[in-house]
């Protein structure tokens, strides 16, 4: 057994301190650089014309089609969104069963026909889409979700889309999560869904995850935490080229301050604009909810910060983009302050 001398112990302690310092630098420095970049991204002035193009959307809960909402609620909604840029309503009509099927209309959405007719009457320029979705599963034997690798499930989803269009919805809005980047089965599903929806005169839209803020971050995140929060910009573009509308869910970022969150949204807007073709509506998500947990800090992820970030990103990347808007999530959790920030910052149509 070797006894370490006092000099040797000092050397080891000194080496340990240097190693700890180096490790701290390697961890803290990239975080500090990224935070600084986001704060810089939130600075500046957005162009006055970076406002609604009249292509915004609102997610509505299931209460609108199961009988819990009535004519008085619709009147309030009309007053709320009248004069704004909201053109599309994504109404929760699912969820899909884990095999891709949808319950019959009388069970899944018994009041849908009333809602569609009432919206056509009261808000004739607004379209009502069926919001369908489910949790995705990937591992063999994993239960409790939809497996896109199953060709039968994909065909069942196509049949479900045809069902909601036959029942009067103007479009199909698909939101399946968690969506792994570069998932070929998802693209195969879109390649079947889109022509089926278009054949019936419908509009097809999707909600997708955020884009890698750093190259291949989705791969690193999955390797370290097992969580796939982001998708690659390339995959985002592959999806965007297939659909009529793509809504980027630019919330649940875990960022702790408005400045960081707004800068992040500005970056996401730029990345999404780069990847989305001119013929597709790009919608950036607005957080109309106030959950407080590890992934979402309501004091940071405000509508005010998101709107400012979106306007800055649009100003810097493609101010002239016409097929661009915001998507408001979600009606039943929204507060007056959310509507006010949307209307004053982005969504209020200018008098002609």
Short mmCIF file of C-alpha atoms in Angstrom, two decimals:
data_model
loop_
_atom_site.label_atom_id
_atom_site.label_comp_id
_atom_site.label_asym_id
_atom_site.label_seq_id
_atom_site.Cartn_x
_atom_site.Cartn_y
_atom_site.Cartn_z
CA UNK A 1 0.00 0.00 0.00
CA UNK A 2 1.45 3.33 -1.08
CA UNK A 3 1.15 6.26 1.30
CA UNK A 4 0.49 9.56 -0.49
CA UNK A 5 2.83 12.36 0.59
CA UNK A 6 1.57 15.83 1.49
CA UNK A 7 3.02 17.22 -1.73
CA UNK A 8 1.28 14.58 -3.81
CA UNK A 9 -2.02 15.26 -2.04
CA UNK A 10 -1.72 18.96 -2.85
CA UNK A 11 -1.06 18.15 -6.49
CA UNK A 12 -4.12 15.91 -6.64
CA UNK A 13 -6.28 18.53 -4.95
CA UNK A 14 -5.01 21.19 -7.33
CA UNK A 15 -5.66 18.93 -10.32
CA UNK A 16 -9.14 18.16 -9.00
CA UNK A 17 -9.95 21.85 -8.62
CA UNK A 18 -8.76 22.55 -12.15
CA UNK A 19 -10.85 19.63 -13.48
CA UNK A 20 -13.94 20.87 -11.62
CA UNK A 21 -13.38 24.39 -12.91
CA UNK A 22 -12.96 23.13 -16.48
CA UNK A 23 -16.11 21.02 -16.21
CA UNK A 24 -18.05 24.01 -14.91
CA UNK A 25 -16.80 26.14 -17.79
CA UNK A 26 -17.75 23.47 -20.34
CA UNK A 27 -21.26 23.32 -18.90
CA UNK A 28 -21.91 26.93 -17.99
CA UNK A 29 -20.26 28.67 -20.93
CA UNK A 30 -22.46 27.19 -23.69
CA UNK A 31 -25.55 27.90 -21.56
CA UNK A 32 -24.43 31.47 -21.00
CA UNK A 33 -23.68 31.96 -24.69
CA UNK A 34 -27.08 30.52 -25.66
CA UNK A 35 -28.89 32.69 -23.10
CA UNK A 36 -27.10 35.78 -24.36
CA UNK A 37 -28.05 34.94 -27.94
CA UNK A 38 -31.71 34.57 -26.96
CA UNK A 39 -31.71 37.88 -25.10
CA UNK A 40 -30.12 39.59 -28.11
CA UNK A 41 -32.75 37.94 -30.31
CA UNK A 42 -35.47 39.53 -28.19
CA UNK A 43 -34.02 43.01 -28.65
CA UNK A 44 -34.81 45.39 -31.47
CA UNK A 45 -37.97 46.69 -33.06
CA UNK A 46 -40.45 44.76 -35.15
CA UNK A 47 -41.75 46.27 -38.38
CA UNK A 48 -45.20 47.90 -38.07
CA UNK A 49 -46.52 45.62 -40.83
CA UNK A 50 -45.57 42.49 -38.84
CA UNK A 51 -49.19 41.90 -37.83
CA UNK A 52 -51.99 39.48 -38.66
CA UNK A 53 -52.56 38.41 -42.22
CA UNK A 54 -56.02 37.12 -41.33
CA UNK A 55 -54.80 33.51 -41.19
CA UNK A 56 -54.74 32.87 -37.44
CA UNK A 57 -56.26 29.82 -35.73
CA UNK A 58 -57.72 28.94 -32.35
CA UNK A 59 -57.78 25.51 -30.69
CA UNK A 60 -61.18 24.80 -29.07
CA UNK A 61 -61.88 22.14 -26.47
CA UNK A 62 -64.25 19.18 -26.74
CA UNK A 63 -67.01 21.03 -24.88
CA UNK A 64 -67.97 22.69 -28.17
CA UNK A 65 -69.10 19.41 -29.73
CA UNK A 66 -70.32 17.31 -26.79
CA UNK A 67 -73.18 19.54 -25.63
CA UNK A 68 -71.54 21.58 -22.87
CA UNK A 69 -71.39 24.76 -24.99
CA UNK A 70 -74.52 26.50 -26.27
CA UNK A 71 -75.68 29.53 -28.25
CA UNK A 72 -74.66 31.97 -25.52
CA UNK A 73 -71.12 30.61 -25.59
CA UNK A 74 -71.02 30.97 -29.35
CA UNK A 75 -72.21 34.57 -29.07
CA UNK A 76 -69.37 35.25 -26.64
CA UNK A 77 -66.90 33.60 -29.01
CA UNK A 78 -68.20 35.72 -31.88
CA UNK A 79 -67.65 38.88 -29.86
CA UNK A 80 -64.21 37.63 -28.84
CA UNK A 81 -62.80 36.80 -32.27
CA UNK A 82 -64.79 39.17 -34.45
CA UNK A 83 -62.48 41.74 -36.01
CA UNK A 84 -59.37 39.69 -35.30
CA UNK A 85 -57.26 37.63 -37.68
CA UNK A 86 -58.75 34.29 -36.58
CA UNK A 87 -59.98 32.35 -39.60
CA UNK A 88 -59.75 28.71 -38.47
CA UNK A 89 -61.12 26.87 -35.45
CA UNK A 90 -59.45 23.55 -34.55
CA UNK A 91 -62.22 21.86 -32.54
CA UNK A 92 -61.32 18.77 -30.54
CA UNK A 93 -63.40 16.03 -32.17
CA UNK A 94 -61.35 13.00 -31.10
CA UNK A 95 -59.39 11.55 -29.60
CA UNK A 96 -58.60 8.79 -32.03
CA UNK A 97 -58.70 5.27 -30.68
CA UNK A 98 -55.31 3.60 -30.40
CA UNK A 99 -56.03 1.70 -33.62
CA UNK A 100 -56.67 4.94 -35.54
CA UNK A 101 -60.44 4.63 -35.64
CA UNK A 102 -62.90 7.26 -34.46
CA UNK A 103 -66.10 6.65 -32.56
CA UNK A 104 -69.37 7.29 -34.46
CA UNK A 105 -70.39 10.94 -34.62
CA UNK A 106 -73.26 10.51 -32.15
CA UNK A 107 -70.73 9.44 -29.53
CA UNK A 108 -67.59 11.34 -30.53
CA UNK A 109 -69.06 14.76 -31.33
CA UNK A 110 -72.87 14.77 -31.09
CA UNK A 111 -73.19 18.58 -31.35
CA UNK A 112 -70.75 19.13 -34.21
CA UNK A 113 -73.41 19.80 -36.81
CA UNK A 114 -74.96 22.46 -34.59
CA UNK A 115 -71.58 24.13 -34.09
CA UNK A 116 -70.65 24.06 -37.78
CA UNK A 117 -74.01 25.51 -38.85
CA UNK A 118 -73.93 28.17 -36.14
CA UNK A 119 -70.38 29.27 -37.01
CA UNK A 120 -71.29 29.46 -40.70
CA UNK A 121 -74.22 31.67 -39.77
CA UNK A 122 -72.57 33.88 -37.16
CA UNK A 123 -68.98 33.92 -38.48
CA UNK A 124 -69.25 33.13 -42.19
CA UNK A 125 -65.54 33.69 -42.90
CA UNK A 126 -64.43 31.22 -40.20
CA UNK A 127 -63.80 27.53 -40.91
CA UNK A 128 -64.39 24.67 -38.44
CA UNK A 129 -61.80 21.86 -38.52
CA UNK A 130 -61.86 18.52 -36.70
CA UNK A 131 -58.91 18.28 -34.32
CA UNK A 132 -57.85 14.62 -34.11
CA UNK A 133 -54.95 13.11 -32.22
CA UNK A 134 -53.56 10.50 -29.90
CA UNK A 135 -50.43 9.62 -27.97
CA UNK A 136 -47.81 7.88 -30.11
CA UNK A 137 -45.97 4.76 -28.99
CA UNK A 138 -42.90 3.27 -30.61
CA UNK A 139 -41.44 0.34 -28.68
CA UNK A 140 -42.61 -3.22 -29.43
CA UNK A 141 -45.18 -4.22 -26.86
CA UNK A 142 -45.67 -0.66 -25.64
CA UNK A 143 -49.35 0.04 -24.95
CA UNK A 144 -51.56 3.02 -24.40
CA UNK A 145 -51.11 4.76 -27.71
CA UNK A 146 -51.15 4.80 -31.49
CA UNK A 147 -48.44 3.00 -33.46
CA UNK A 148 -47.81 4.67 -36.82
CA UNK A 149 -45.63 1.77 -37.94
CA UNK A 150 -48.88 -0.21 -38.20
CA UNK A 151 -50.13 0.25 -41.78
CA UNK A 152 -53.63 -0.73 -40.64
CA UNK A 153 -53.68 2.08 -38.10
CA UNK A 154 -52.56 4.57 -40.75
CA UNK A 155 -55.41 3.48 -43.04
CA UNK A 156 -57.85 3.77 -40.14
CA UNK A 157 -56.74 7.38 -39.59
CA UNK A 158 -57.43 8.12 -43.25
CA UNK A 159 -60.93 6.64 -42.82
CA UNK A 160 -61.43 8.78 -39.70
CA UNK A 161 -60.49 11.88 -41.69
CA UNK A 162 -63.06 10.99 -44.34
CA UNK A 163 -65.64 10.52 -41.57
CA UNK A 164 -65.26 14.00 -40.08
CA UNK A 165 -65.33 15.63 -43.52
CA UNK A 166 -68.53 13.73 -44.35
CA UNK A 167 -69.99 15.09 -41.11
CA UNK A 168 -69.44 18.67 -42.25
CA UNK A 169 -66.05 19.76 -40.94
CA UNK A 170 -64.09 22.00 -43.32
CA UNK A 171 -60.77 20.34 -42.57
CA UNK A 172 -58.75 17.88 -40.53
CA UNK A 173 -56.20 19.01 -37.95
CA UNK A 174 -53.84 16.24 -36.81
CA UNK A 175 -51.90 16.43 -33.54
CA UNK A 176 -50.05 13.23 -32.60
CA UNK A 177 -47.32 13.34 -29.96
CA UNK A 178 -44.52 12.71 -29.21
CA UNK A 179 -43.46 12.89 -32.83
CA UNK A 180 -39.92 11.63 -33.37
CA UNK A 181 -37.86 13.54 -35.90
CA UNK A 182 -37.40 11.92 -39.32
CA UNK A 183 -40.22 9.45 -38.67
CA UNK A 184 -40.91 7.82 -42.07
CA UNK A 185 -44.23 6.36 -40.93
CA UNK A 186 -45.54 9.85 -40.16
CA UNK A 187 -44.62 10.99 -43.66
CA UNK A 188 -46.28 7.89 -45.11
CA UNK A 189 -49.42 8.78 -43.17
CA UNK A 190 -49.39 12.34 -44.54
CA UNK A 191 -48.93 11.03 -48.07
CA UNK A 192 -52.18 9.08 -47.67
CA UNK A 193 -54.10 11.64 -45.64
CA UNK A 194 -53.57 14.78 -47.67
CA UNK A 195 -54.99 13.55 -51.00
CA UNK A 196 -57.91 11.92 -49.15
CA UNK A 197 -58.76 15.24 -47.46
CA UNK A 198 -58.28 17.26 -50.65
CA UNK A 199 -60.49 14.86 -52.61
CA UNK A 200 -63.36 15.94 -50.37
CA UNK A 201 -62.53 19.64 -50.62
CA UNK A 202 -61.04 19.80 -47.13
CA UNK A 203 -58.07 21.60 -45.61
CA UNK A 204 -55.36 19.54 -43.92
CA UNK A 205 -53.25 20.87 -41.04
CA UNK A 206 -50.85 19.50 -38.44
CA UNK A 207 -49.39 20.55 -35.11
CA UNK A 208 -45.70 19.71 -34.67
CA UNK A 209 -42.86 20.08 -32.20
CA UNK A 210 -40.28 22.85 -32.11
CA UNK A 211 -37.28 22.85 -34.44
CA UNK A 212 -33.75 22.06 -33.23
CA UNK A 213 -32.39 25.39 -31.93
CA UNK A 214 -28.93 23.83 -32.36
CA UNK A 215 -28.07 21.27 -35.05
CA UNK A 216 -29.20 17.74 -34.11
CA UNK A 217 -30.23 18.76 -30.61
CA UNK A 218 -33.11 16.27 -30.81
CA UNK A 219 -30.53 13.48 -31.06
CA UNK A 220 -28.55 14.72 -28.06
CA UNK A 221 -31.71 15.25 -26.01
CA UNK A 222 -32.90 11.73 -26.70
CA UNK A 223 -29.51 10.21 -25.86
CA UNK A 224 -29.15 12.12 -22.57
CA UNK A 225 -32.74 12.32 -21.29
CA UNK A 226 -34.77 9.97 -23.48
CA UNK A 227 -37.00 12.93 -24.34
CA UNK A 228 -37.52 14.05 -27.94
CA UNK A 229 -38.61 17.65 -27.60
CA UNK A 230 -37.42 18.90 -30.98
CA UNK A 231 -37.45 17.83 -34.61
CA UNK A 232 -34.90 18.67 -37.26
CA UNK A 233 -35.45 21.65 -39.53
CA UNK A 234 -35.18 19.29 -42.50
CA UNK A 235 -38.00 17.09 -41.16
CA UNK A 236 -40.11 20.18 -40.39
CA UNK A 237 -39.70 21.19 -44.03
CA UNK A 238 -40.63 17.70 -45.26
CA UNK A 239 -43.86 17.92 -43.28
CA UNK A 240 -44.59 21.52 -44.29
CA UNK A 241 -44.29 20.69 -47.98
CA UNK A 242 -47.01 18.05 -47.65
CA UNK A 243 -49.72 19.99 -45.78
CA UNK A 244 -51.92 23.06 -46.15
CA UNK A 245 -51.14 24.42 -42.68
CA UNK A 246 -48.44 23.66 -40.14
CA UNK A 247 -48.69 24.91 -36.57
CA UNK A 248 -45.47 24.99 -34.55
CA UNK A 249 -46.19 24.46 -30.85
CA UNK A 250 -43.87 27.20 -29.61
CA UNK A 251 -44.54 26.73 -25.90
CA UNK A 252 -43.57 24.35 -23.08
CA UNK A 253 -39.94 25.43 -23.43
CA UNK A 254 -38.92 25.37 -19.72
CA UNK A 255 -37.31 28.80 -20.17
CA UNK A 256 -37.51 30.90 -16.99
CA UNK A 257 -37.89 34.50 -18.20
CA UNK A 258 -39.87 36.43 -20.81
CA UNK A 259 -36.70 37.70 -22.45
CA UNK A 260 -35.30 34.19 -23.00
CA UNK A 261 -38.65 32.82 -24.11
CA UNK A 262 -39.33 35.67 -26.53
CA UNK A 263 -35.86 35.36 -28.03
CA UNK A 264 -36.40 31.63 -28.43
CA UNK A 265 -39.73 32.20 -30.21
CA UNK A 266 -38.04 34.71 -32.52
CA UNK A 267 -35.46 32.05 -33.39
CA UNK A 268 -38.13 29.37 -33.90
CA UNK A 269 -40.05 31.73 -36.19
CA UNK A 270 -36.96 32.31 -38.31
CA UNK A 271 -36.16 28.59 -38.54
CA UNK A 272 -39.75 27.72 -39.43
CA UNK A 273 -39.96 30.43 -42.09
CA UNK A 274 -36.76 29.11 -43.68
CA UNK A 275 -38.23 25.61 -43.92
CA UNK A 276 -41.84 26.34 -44.90
CA UNK A 277 -42.70 26.76 -48.59
CA UNK A 278 -44.63 29.82 -49.73
CA UNK A 279 -47.70 27.71 -50.49
CA UNK A 280 -48.17 26.46 -46.91
CA UNK A 281 -49.68 28.42 -44.02
CA UNK A 282 -47.16 28.64 -41.19
CA UNK A 283 -48.76 29.26 -37.80
CA UNK A 284 -46.72 29.98 -34.66
CA UNK A 285 -48.30 28.82 -31.41
CA UNK A 286 -49.33 31.25 -28.67
CA UNK A 287 -49.58 29.99 -25.06
CA UNK A 288 -53.15 30.77 -23.98
CA UNK A 289 -52.73 28.64 -20.84
CA UNK A 290 -51.08 29.11 -17.46
CA UNK A 291 -49.75 25.79 -16.23
CA UNK A 292 -46.72 25.98 -13.94
CA UNK A 293 -44.42 22.98 -14.03
CA UNK A 294 -40.87 22.04 -15.08
CA UNK A 295 -41.66 22.45 -18.76
CA UNK A 296 -43.76 25.59 -18.65
CA UNK A 297 -43.33 28.73 -16.54
CA UNK A 298 -46.44 30.85 -16.98
CA UNK A 299 -44.65 34.01 -15.87
CA UNK A 300 -42.12 33.56 -18.71
CA UNK A 301 -44.20 32.01 -21.51
CA UNK A 302 -46.60 34.89 -21.94
CA UNK A 303 -48.59 35.80 -25.02
CA UNK A 304 -46.93 39.20 -24.92
CA UNK A 305 -43.44 37.68 -25.18
CA UNK A 306 -44.50 35.16 -27.83
CA UNK A 307 -46.13 37.84 -30.01
CA UNK A 308 -43.08 40.08 -29.77
CA UNK A 309 -40.79 37.15 -30.65
CA UNK A 310 -42.95 36.18 -33.62
CA UNK A 311 -43.02 39.74 -34.94
CA UNK A 312 -39.25 40.06 -34.59
CA UNK A 313 -38.64 36.74 -36.34
CA UNK A 314 -40.99 37.64 -39.16
CA UNK A 315 -39.40 41.09 -39.56
CA UNK A 316 -35.92 39.62 -39.81
CA UNK A 317 -36.61 36.62 -42.00
CA UNK A 318 -39.55 37.18 -44.36
CA UNK A 319 -41.67 40.23 -43.66
CA UNK A 320 -43.55 39.87 -46.92
CA UNK A 321 -44.75 36.32 -46.19
CA UNK A 322 -48.52 36.24 -46.73
CA UNK A 323 -49.35 32.71 -45.62
CA UNK A 324 -48.33 33.25 -42.01
CA UNK A 325 -50.18 33.55 -38.72
CA UNK A 326 -50.52 32.49 -35.11
CA UNK A 327 -52.37 29.61 -33.45
CA UNK A 328 -53.88 30.22 -30.01
CA UNK A 329 -53.79 27.32 -27.52
CA UNK A 330 -56.35 26.92 -25.97
CA UNK A 331 -59.78 28.58 -25.54
CA UNK A 332 -60.83 27.09 -22.18
CA UNK A 333 -57.60 28.12 -20.41
CA UNK A 334 -57.33 31.64 -21.83
CA UNK A 335 -57.48 34.76 -19.67
CA UNK A 336 -58.41 38.30 -20.56
CA UNK A 337 -54.74 39.29 -20.52
CA UNK A 338 -54.00 36.69 -23.23
CA UNK A 339 -56.70 38.00 -25.55
CA UNK A 340 -55.59 41.57 -24.92
CA UNK A 341 -51.94 40.79 -25.74
CA UNK A 342 -52.96 38.95 -28.90
CA UNK A 343 -55.29 41.70 -30.07
CA UNK A 344 -53.05 44.66 -29.34
CA UNK A 345 -49.78 43.02 -30.41
CA UNK A 346 -50.79 40.97 -33.41
CA UNK A 347 -54.35 39.93 -34.09
CA UNK A 348 -56.48 43.05 -34.43
CA UNK A 349 -57.33 43.73 -38.05
CA UNK A 350 -56.68 47.27 -39.17
CA UNK A 351 -59.64 49.29 -40.43
CA UNK A 352 -59.62 49.59 -44.20
#
